[in-house]
Coordinates of C-alpha atoms in Angstrom, one line a residue:
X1 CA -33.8 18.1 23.3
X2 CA -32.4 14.9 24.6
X3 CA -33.8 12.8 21.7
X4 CA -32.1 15.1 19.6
X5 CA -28.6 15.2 21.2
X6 CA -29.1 11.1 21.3
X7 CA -29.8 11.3 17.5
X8 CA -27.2 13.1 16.0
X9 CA -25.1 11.3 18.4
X10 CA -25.9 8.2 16.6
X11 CA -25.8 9.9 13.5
X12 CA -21.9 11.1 14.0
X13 CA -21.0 7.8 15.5
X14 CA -22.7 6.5 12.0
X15 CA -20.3 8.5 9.6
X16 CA -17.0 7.9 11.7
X17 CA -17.8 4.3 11.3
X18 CA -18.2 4.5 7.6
X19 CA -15.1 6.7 7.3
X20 CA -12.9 4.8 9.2
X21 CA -14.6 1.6 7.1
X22 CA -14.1 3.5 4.1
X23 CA -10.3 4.3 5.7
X24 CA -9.5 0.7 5.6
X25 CA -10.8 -0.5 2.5
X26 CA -8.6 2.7 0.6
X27 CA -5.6 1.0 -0.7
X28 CA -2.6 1.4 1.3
X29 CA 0.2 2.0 -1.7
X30 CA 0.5 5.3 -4.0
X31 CA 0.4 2.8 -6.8
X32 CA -3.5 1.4 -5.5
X33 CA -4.5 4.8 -4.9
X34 CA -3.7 6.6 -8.2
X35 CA -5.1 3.3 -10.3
X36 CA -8.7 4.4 -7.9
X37 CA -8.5 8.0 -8.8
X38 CA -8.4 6.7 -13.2
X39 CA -10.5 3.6 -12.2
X40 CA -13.4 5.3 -10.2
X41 CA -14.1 8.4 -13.3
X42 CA -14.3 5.7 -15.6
X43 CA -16.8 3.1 -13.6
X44 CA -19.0 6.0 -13.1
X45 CA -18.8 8.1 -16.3
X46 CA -19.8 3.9 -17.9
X47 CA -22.5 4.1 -15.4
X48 CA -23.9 7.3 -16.4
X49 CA -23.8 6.8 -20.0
X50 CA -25.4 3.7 -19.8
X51 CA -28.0 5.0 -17.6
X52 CA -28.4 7.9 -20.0
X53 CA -28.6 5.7 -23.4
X54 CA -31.1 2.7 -22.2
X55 CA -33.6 5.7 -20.9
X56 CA -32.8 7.6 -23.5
X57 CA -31.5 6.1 -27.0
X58 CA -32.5 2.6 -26.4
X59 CA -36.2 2.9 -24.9
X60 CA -37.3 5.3 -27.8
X61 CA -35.3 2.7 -30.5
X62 CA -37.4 -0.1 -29.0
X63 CA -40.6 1.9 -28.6
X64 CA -40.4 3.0 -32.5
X65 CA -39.5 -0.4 -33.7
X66 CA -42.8 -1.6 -31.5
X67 CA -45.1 1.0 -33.1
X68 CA -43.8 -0.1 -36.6
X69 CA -44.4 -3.6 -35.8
X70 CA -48.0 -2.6 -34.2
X71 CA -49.1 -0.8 -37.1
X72 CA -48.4 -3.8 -40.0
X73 CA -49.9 -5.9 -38.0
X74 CA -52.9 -3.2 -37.6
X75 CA -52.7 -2.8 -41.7
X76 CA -52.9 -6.7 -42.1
X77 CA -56.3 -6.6 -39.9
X78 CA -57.5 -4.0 -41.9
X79 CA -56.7 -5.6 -45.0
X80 CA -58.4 -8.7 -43.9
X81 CA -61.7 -7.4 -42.5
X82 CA -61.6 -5.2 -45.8
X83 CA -61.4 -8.2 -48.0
X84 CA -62.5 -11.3 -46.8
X85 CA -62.2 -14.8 -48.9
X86 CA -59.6 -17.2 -48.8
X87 CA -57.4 -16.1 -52.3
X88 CA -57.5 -12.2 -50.8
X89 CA -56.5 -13.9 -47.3
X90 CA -53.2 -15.5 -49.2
X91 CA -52.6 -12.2 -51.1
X92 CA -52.2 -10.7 -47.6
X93 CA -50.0 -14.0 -46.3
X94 CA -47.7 -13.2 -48.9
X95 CA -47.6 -9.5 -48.6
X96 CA -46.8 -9.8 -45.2
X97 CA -44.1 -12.5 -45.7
X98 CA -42.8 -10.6 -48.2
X99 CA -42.6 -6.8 -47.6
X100 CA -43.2 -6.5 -43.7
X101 CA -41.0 -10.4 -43.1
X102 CA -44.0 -11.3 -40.6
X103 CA -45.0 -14.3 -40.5
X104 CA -48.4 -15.2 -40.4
X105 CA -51.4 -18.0 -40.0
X106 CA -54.8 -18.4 -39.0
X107 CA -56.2 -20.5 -36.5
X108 CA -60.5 -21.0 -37.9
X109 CA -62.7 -21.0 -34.9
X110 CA -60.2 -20.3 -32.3
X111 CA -60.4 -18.5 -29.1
X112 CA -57.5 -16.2 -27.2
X113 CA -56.9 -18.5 -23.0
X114 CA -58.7 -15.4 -20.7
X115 CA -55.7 -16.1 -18.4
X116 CA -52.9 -15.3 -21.0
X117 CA -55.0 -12.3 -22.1
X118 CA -54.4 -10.8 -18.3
X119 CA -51.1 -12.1 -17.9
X120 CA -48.5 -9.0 -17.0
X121 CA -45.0 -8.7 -19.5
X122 CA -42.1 -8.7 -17.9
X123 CA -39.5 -7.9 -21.0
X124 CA -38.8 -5.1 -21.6
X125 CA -39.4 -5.2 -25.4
X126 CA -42.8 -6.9 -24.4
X127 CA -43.8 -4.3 -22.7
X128 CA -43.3 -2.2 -25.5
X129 CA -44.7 -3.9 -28.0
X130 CA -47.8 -4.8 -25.7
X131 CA -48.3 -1.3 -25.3
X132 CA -47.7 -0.3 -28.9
X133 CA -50.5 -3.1 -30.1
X134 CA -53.1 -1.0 -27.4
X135 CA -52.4 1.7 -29.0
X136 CA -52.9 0.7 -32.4
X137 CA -55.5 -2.0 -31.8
X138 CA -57.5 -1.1 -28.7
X139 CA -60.5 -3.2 -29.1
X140 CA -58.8 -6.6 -29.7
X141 CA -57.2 -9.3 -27.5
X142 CA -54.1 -10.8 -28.0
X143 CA -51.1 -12.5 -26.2
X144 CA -47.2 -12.0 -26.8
X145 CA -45.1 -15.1 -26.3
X146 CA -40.9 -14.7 -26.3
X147 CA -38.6 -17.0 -26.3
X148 CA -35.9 -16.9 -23.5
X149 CA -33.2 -15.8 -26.4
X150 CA -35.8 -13.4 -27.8
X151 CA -34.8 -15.0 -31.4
X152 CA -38.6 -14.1 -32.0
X153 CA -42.1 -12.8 -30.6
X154 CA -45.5 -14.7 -31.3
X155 CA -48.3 -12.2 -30.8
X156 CA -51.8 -13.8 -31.3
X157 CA -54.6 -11.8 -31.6
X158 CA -58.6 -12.5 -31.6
X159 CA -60.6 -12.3 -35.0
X160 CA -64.5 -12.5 -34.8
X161 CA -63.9 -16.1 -35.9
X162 CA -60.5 -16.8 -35.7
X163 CA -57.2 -16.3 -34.2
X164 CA -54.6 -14.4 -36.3
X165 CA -50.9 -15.6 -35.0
X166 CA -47.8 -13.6 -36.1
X167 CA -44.4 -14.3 -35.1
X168 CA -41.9 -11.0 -35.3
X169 CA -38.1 -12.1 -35.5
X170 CA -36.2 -10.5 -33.1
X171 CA -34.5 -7.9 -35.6
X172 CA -37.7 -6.2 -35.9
X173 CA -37.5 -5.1 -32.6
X174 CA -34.0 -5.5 -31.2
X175 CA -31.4 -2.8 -32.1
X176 CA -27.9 -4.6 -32.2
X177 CA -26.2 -1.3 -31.8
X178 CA -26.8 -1.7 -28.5
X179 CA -24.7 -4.4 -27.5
X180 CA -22.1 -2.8 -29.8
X181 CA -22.4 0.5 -28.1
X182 CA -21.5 -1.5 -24.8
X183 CA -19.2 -3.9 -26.0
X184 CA -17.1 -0.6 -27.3
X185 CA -17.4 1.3 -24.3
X186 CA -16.0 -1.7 -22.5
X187 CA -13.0 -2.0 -24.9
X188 CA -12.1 1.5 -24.8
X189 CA -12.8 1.3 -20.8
X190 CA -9.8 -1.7 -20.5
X191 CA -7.6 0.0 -23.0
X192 CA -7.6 3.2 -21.1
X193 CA -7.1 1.4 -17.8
X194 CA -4.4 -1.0 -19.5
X195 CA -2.5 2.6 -20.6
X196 CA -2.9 3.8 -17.0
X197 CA -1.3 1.0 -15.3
X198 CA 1.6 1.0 -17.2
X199 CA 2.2 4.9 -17.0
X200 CA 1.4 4.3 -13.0
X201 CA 3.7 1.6 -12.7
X202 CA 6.5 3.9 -14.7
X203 CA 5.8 6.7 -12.6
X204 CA 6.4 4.4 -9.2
X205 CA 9.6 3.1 -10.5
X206 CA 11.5 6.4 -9.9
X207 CA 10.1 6.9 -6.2
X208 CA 10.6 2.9 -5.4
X209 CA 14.2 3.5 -6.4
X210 CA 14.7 6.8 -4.4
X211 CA 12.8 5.4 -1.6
X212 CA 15.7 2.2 -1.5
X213 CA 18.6 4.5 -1.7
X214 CA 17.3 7.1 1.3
X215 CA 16.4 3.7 2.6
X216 CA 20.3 2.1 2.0
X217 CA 21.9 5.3 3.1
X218 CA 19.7 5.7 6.5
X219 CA 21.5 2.5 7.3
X220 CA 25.1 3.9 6.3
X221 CA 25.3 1.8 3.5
X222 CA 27.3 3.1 0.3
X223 CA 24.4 4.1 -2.3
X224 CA 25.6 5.0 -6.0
X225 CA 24.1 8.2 -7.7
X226 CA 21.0 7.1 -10.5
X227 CA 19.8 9.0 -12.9
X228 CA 16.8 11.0 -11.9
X229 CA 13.9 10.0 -13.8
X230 CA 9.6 10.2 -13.5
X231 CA 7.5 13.1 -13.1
X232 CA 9.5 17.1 -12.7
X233 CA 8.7 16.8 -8.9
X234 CA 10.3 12.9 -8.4
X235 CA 12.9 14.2 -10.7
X236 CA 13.4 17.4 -8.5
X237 CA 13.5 15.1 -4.8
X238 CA 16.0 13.0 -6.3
X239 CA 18.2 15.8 -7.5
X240 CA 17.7 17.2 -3.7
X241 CA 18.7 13.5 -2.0
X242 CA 21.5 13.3 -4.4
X243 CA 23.1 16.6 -2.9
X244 CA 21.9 16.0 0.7
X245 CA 24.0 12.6 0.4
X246 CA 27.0 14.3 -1.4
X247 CA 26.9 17.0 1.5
X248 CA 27.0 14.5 4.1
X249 CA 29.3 12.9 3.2
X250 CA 31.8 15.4 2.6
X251 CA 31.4 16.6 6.2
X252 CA 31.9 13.3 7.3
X253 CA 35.1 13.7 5.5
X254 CA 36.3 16.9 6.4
X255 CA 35.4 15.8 9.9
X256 CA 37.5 12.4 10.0
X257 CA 40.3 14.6 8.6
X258 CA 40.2 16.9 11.2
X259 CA 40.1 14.3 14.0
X260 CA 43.2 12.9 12.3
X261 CA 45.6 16.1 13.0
X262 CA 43.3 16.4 16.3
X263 CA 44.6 13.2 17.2
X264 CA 48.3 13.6 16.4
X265 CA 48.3 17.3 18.1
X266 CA 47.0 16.0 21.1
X267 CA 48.9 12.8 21.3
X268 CA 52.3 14.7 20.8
X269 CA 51.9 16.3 23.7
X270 CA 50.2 13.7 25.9
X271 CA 53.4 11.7 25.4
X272 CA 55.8 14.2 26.2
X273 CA 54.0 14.4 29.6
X274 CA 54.0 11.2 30.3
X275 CA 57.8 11.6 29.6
X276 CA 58.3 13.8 32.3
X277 CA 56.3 12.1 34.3
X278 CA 58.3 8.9 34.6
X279 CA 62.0 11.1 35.1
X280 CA 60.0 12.9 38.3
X281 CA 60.7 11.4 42.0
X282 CA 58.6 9.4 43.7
X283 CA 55.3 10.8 44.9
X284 CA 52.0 11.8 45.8
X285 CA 52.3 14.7 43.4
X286 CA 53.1 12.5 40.6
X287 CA 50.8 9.7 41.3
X288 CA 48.1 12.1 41.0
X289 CA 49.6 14.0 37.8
X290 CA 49.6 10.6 36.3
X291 CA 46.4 9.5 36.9
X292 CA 44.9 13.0 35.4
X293 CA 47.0 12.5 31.9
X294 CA 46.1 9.4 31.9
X295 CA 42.4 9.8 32.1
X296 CA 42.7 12.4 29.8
X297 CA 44.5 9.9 27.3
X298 CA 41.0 8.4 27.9
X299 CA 39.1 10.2 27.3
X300 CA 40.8 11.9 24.0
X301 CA 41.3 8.3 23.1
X302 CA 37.3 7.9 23.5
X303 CA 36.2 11.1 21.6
X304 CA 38.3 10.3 18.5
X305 CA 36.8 6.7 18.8
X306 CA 32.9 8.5 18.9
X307 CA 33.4 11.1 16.5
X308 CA 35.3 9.0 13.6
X309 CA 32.4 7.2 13.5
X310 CA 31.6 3.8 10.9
X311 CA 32.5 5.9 7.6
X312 CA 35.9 4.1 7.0
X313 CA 34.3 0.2 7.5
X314 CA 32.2 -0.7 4.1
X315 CA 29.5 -3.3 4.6
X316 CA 29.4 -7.0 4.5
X317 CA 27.7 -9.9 5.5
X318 CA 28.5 -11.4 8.7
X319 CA 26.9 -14.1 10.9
X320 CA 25.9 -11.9 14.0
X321 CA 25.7 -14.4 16.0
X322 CA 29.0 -15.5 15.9
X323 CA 30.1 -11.6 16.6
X324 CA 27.7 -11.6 20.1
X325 CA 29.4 -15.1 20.7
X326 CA 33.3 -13.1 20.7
X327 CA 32.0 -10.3 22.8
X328 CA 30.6 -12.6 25.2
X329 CA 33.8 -14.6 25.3
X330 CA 35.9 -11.4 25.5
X331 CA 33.8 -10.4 28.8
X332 CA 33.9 -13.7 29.9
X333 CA 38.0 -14.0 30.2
X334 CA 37.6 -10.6 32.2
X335 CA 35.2 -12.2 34.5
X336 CA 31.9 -11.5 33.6
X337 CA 29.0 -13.9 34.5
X338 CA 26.9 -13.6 31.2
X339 CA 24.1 -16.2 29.7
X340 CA 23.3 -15.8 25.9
X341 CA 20.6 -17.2 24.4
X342 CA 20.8 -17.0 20.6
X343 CA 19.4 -18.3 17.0
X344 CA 22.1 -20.4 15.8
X345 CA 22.2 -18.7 12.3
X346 CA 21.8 -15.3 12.2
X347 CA 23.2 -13.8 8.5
X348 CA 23.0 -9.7 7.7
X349 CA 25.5 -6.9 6.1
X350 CA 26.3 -4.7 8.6
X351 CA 29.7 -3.6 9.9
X352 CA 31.1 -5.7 11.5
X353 CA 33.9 -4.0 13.9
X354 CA 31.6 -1.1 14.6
X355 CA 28.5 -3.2 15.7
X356 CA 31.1 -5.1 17.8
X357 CA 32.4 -2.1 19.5
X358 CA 28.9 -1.0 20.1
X359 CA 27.8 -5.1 21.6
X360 CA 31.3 -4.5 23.6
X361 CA 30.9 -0.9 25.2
X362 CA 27.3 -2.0 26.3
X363 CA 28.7 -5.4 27.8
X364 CA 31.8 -3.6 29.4
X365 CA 29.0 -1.0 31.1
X366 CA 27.2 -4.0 32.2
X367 CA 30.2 -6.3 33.8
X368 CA 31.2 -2.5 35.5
X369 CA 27.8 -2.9 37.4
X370 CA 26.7 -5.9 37.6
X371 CA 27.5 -9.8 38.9
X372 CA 24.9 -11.2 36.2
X373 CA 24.2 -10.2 32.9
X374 CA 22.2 -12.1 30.5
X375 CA 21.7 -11.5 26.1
X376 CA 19.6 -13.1 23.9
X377 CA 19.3 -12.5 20.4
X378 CA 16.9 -13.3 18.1
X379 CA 15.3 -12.3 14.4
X380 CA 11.8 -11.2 13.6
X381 CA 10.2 -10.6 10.5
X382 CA 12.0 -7.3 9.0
X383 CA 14.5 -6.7 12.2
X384 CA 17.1 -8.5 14.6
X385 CA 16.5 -7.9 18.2
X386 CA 19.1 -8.1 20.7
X387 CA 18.4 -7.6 24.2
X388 CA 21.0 -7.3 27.1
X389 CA 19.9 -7.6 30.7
X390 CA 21.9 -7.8 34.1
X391 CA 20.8 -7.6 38.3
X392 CA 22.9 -4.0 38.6
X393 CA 21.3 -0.8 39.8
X394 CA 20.4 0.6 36.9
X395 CA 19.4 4.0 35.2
X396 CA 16.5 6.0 37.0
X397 CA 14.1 6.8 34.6
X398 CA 14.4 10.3 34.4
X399 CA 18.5 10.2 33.4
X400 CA 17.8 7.5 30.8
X401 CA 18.3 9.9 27.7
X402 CA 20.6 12.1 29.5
X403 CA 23.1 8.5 29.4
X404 CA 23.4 9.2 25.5
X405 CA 24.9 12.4 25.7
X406 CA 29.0 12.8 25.0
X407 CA 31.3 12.4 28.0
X408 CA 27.6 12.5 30.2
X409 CA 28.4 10.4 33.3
X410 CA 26.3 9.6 36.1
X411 CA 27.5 10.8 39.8
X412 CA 26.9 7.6 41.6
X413 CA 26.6 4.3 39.6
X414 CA 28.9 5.5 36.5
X415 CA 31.5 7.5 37.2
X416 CA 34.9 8.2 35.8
X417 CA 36.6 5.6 38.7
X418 CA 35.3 2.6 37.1
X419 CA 37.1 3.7 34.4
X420 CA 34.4 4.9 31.6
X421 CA 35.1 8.4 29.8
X422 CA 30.9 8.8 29.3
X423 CA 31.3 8.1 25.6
X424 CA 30.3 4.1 25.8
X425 CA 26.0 4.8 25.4
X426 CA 27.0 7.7 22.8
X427 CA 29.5 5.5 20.8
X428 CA 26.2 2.6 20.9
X429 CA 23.7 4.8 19.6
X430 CA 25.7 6.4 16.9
X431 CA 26.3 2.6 15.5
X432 CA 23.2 1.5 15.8
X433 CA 21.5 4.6 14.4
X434 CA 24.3 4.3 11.3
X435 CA 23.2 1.0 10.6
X436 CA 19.2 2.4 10.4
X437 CA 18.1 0.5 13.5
X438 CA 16.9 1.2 17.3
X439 CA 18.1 1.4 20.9
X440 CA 16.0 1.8 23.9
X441 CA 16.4 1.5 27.6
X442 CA 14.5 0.2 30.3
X443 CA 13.9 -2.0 33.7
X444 CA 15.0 -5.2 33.8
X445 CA 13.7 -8.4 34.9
X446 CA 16.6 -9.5 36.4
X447 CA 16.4 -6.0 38.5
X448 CA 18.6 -3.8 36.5
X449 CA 19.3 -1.9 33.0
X450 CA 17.5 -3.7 30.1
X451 CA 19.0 -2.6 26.8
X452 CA 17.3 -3.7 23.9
X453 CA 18.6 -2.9 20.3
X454 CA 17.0 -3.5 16.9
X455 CA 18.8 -3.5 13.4
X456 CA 17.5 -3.9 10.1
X457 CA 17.2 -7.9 8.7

């Protein structure tokens, strides 16, 4: 039982290794894969009708051909043993030259090599016509000579007194409908494949192009409708991302609009407070009244900037990091002690005032909590990275996603007296997530929050 288990053991670990090998070699695009699925029918449908035809067609062409030539050559012995003499013997020459096209002399007195007599054929059109000549003659010797370009056969075969030698030209026993059978199928073969790739490649074009714009609009970038084109289905998802996009934006629309009157409703009213609040005495009363409206100036201030979002700031090319090299500067002049390490040159379209809001809500977090903070920023093959770092406290692990939430604050480190309304991690993500990239959170080397972000290059 245990040299069972152990064998289909083996045998299972065997065929997961030639799946996952067979996983790997498969091509890794839709284009590669539906070129195999036309490519592999053809290869083996070729391979089974040539199979079929040389077992088949070909081997009972050749064999027929090699009887025919066996039995004129059986005829011209008979005719020769029947009547002997030298002007009968040149009667047959000519016969045979003339109506079977074989070519044919005698050697007087001459005797077949034993060795070539036992030597195996290796052709396949030797074999045939060795074993038609058995057939036909089985009581004399003979040897069969080719040529490597089987432009003809020499078949010498022992007389009582002589050697009779015949040489068969290779159209006697070759069928050339052969090689035209193949060469066709071979021509047909790269015209179908030739009609394949181009229909493939027409049918990618359409699911390349809506692949870019989901791709353009993940990223917040302003896509233009296209045509749908391709197969009903491509035809049918491109329809769908065309009304997904149209119905996006229009609630981004209808949203901004209604954070407009938001903001001038509550504003209105704010002011008229604050108003009232500067004609009241002197007090503890009022000192505490006015630190309430004013946090909730704040914090109003703080949704409208979260919820309005990137929609109104179109896309351009900017050097990024110049842009990290502001923030950094801005933080600076309010007393932060930040390093930055950064690529000289680092040119992408983004936008440019929300990215910088994001850099400076992140920073302004940092300087809050921290004597040292240090960023470095740097591309990569399809992505920029930019990492900030600083020797605060940090975020225990288990409140890191709670940080992204709206007007989420945490009770000890980040709370509303160092003057943050909970929107500055929200207000990050939603930028970076606009612009189609990544932000994650972790422990720092320097002993505190590591933030890392990654857009699109």
């Amino acid at each position: 039982m245990g040299r069972l288990g152990a064998k289909i053991k083996n045998e299972a670990w065997l065929l997961s290794t030639f799946f996952r090998l067979l996983k790997r070699l498969m091509p890794n695009t839709m284009f590669g894969r539906s070129l195999l699925i036309v490519v592999l029918p053809i290869i083996l449908l070729q391979v089974l009708v040539t199979y079929i035809f040389y077992e088949r067609h070909w081997d009972n062409v050749a064999r027929r051909l090699a009887q025919g030539v066996a039995g004129e050559v059986a005829a011209v012995i008979s005719l020769t043993d029947r009547f002997p003499g030298p002007e009968a013997r040149a009667s047959i020459l000519t016969i045979a030259r003339d109506q079977m096209r074989l070519a044919i002399s005698f050697e007087e007195n001459g005797q077949l090599n034993e060795t070539e007599i036992q030597r195996e054929h290796s052709g396949f059109l030797d074999r045939q016509l060795a074993r038609a000549l058995q057939e036909s003659l089985p009581a004399r010797n003979f040897t069969l000579t080719s040529n490597e370009k089987l432009e003809s056969v020499v078949i010498r075969l022992q007389l009582p007194n002589d050697v009779l030698q015949i040489v068969v030209r290779d159209k006697r026993l070759f069928s050339s409908t052969t090689y035209i059978f193949v060469m066709w199928m071979i021509a047909i073969s790269l015209a179908l494949l030739g009609i394949a790739v181009i229909f493939l490649r027409n049918q990618m074009r359409p699911i390349k192009q809506l692949a870019s714009a989901a791709e353009k609009f993940g990223r917040g970038q302003e896509v233009e409708d296209f045509k749908p084109s391709g197969a009903l289905e491509i035809r049918s998802a491109s329809k769908a991302f065309h009304d997904m996009k149209h119905r996006i934006l229009r609630q981004i629309t209808q949203r901004t609009e209604m954070l407009a009157g938001v903001s001038h409703d509550l504003r209105t009213p704010l002011t008229r407070m604050k108003l009232q609040l500067a004609m009241m005495p002197e007090d503890q009363s009022r000192e505490n009244l006015q630190s309430d409206v004013e946090d909730m100036r704040n914090m109003v201030e703080g949704y409208l900037a979260f919820a309005k979002g990137q929609e109104a700031e179109t896309v351009q090319e900017v050097n990024v990091t110049r842009l990290i090299e502001s923030v950094v500067e801005n933080a600076r002049r309010q007393g932060a002690q930040i390093t930055l390490t950064a690529t000289p040159e680092i040119r992408t379209s983004i936008r440019a005032n929300s990215v910088k809001r994001c850099l400076t809500n992140l920073v302004e977090n940092a300087r809050r909590h921290a004597t040292e903070i240090a960023i470095a920023v740097y591309p990569t093959d399809s992505q920029i990275v930019i990492s900030i770092d600083d020797n605060g406290p940090g975020i225990p692990l288990e409140k890191r996603q709670d940080v992204f939430k709206p007007f989420h604050r945490l009770d000890t480190s980040r709370n509303s007296e160092t003057g943050g309304s909970g929107l500055g991690m929200t207000i990050a993500r939603d930028v970076v997530h606009g612009h189609g990239g990544q932000i994650a959170l972790g422990r720092s080397s320097m002993g505190g929050l590591h933030i890392e972000l990654t857009f699109p290059y």
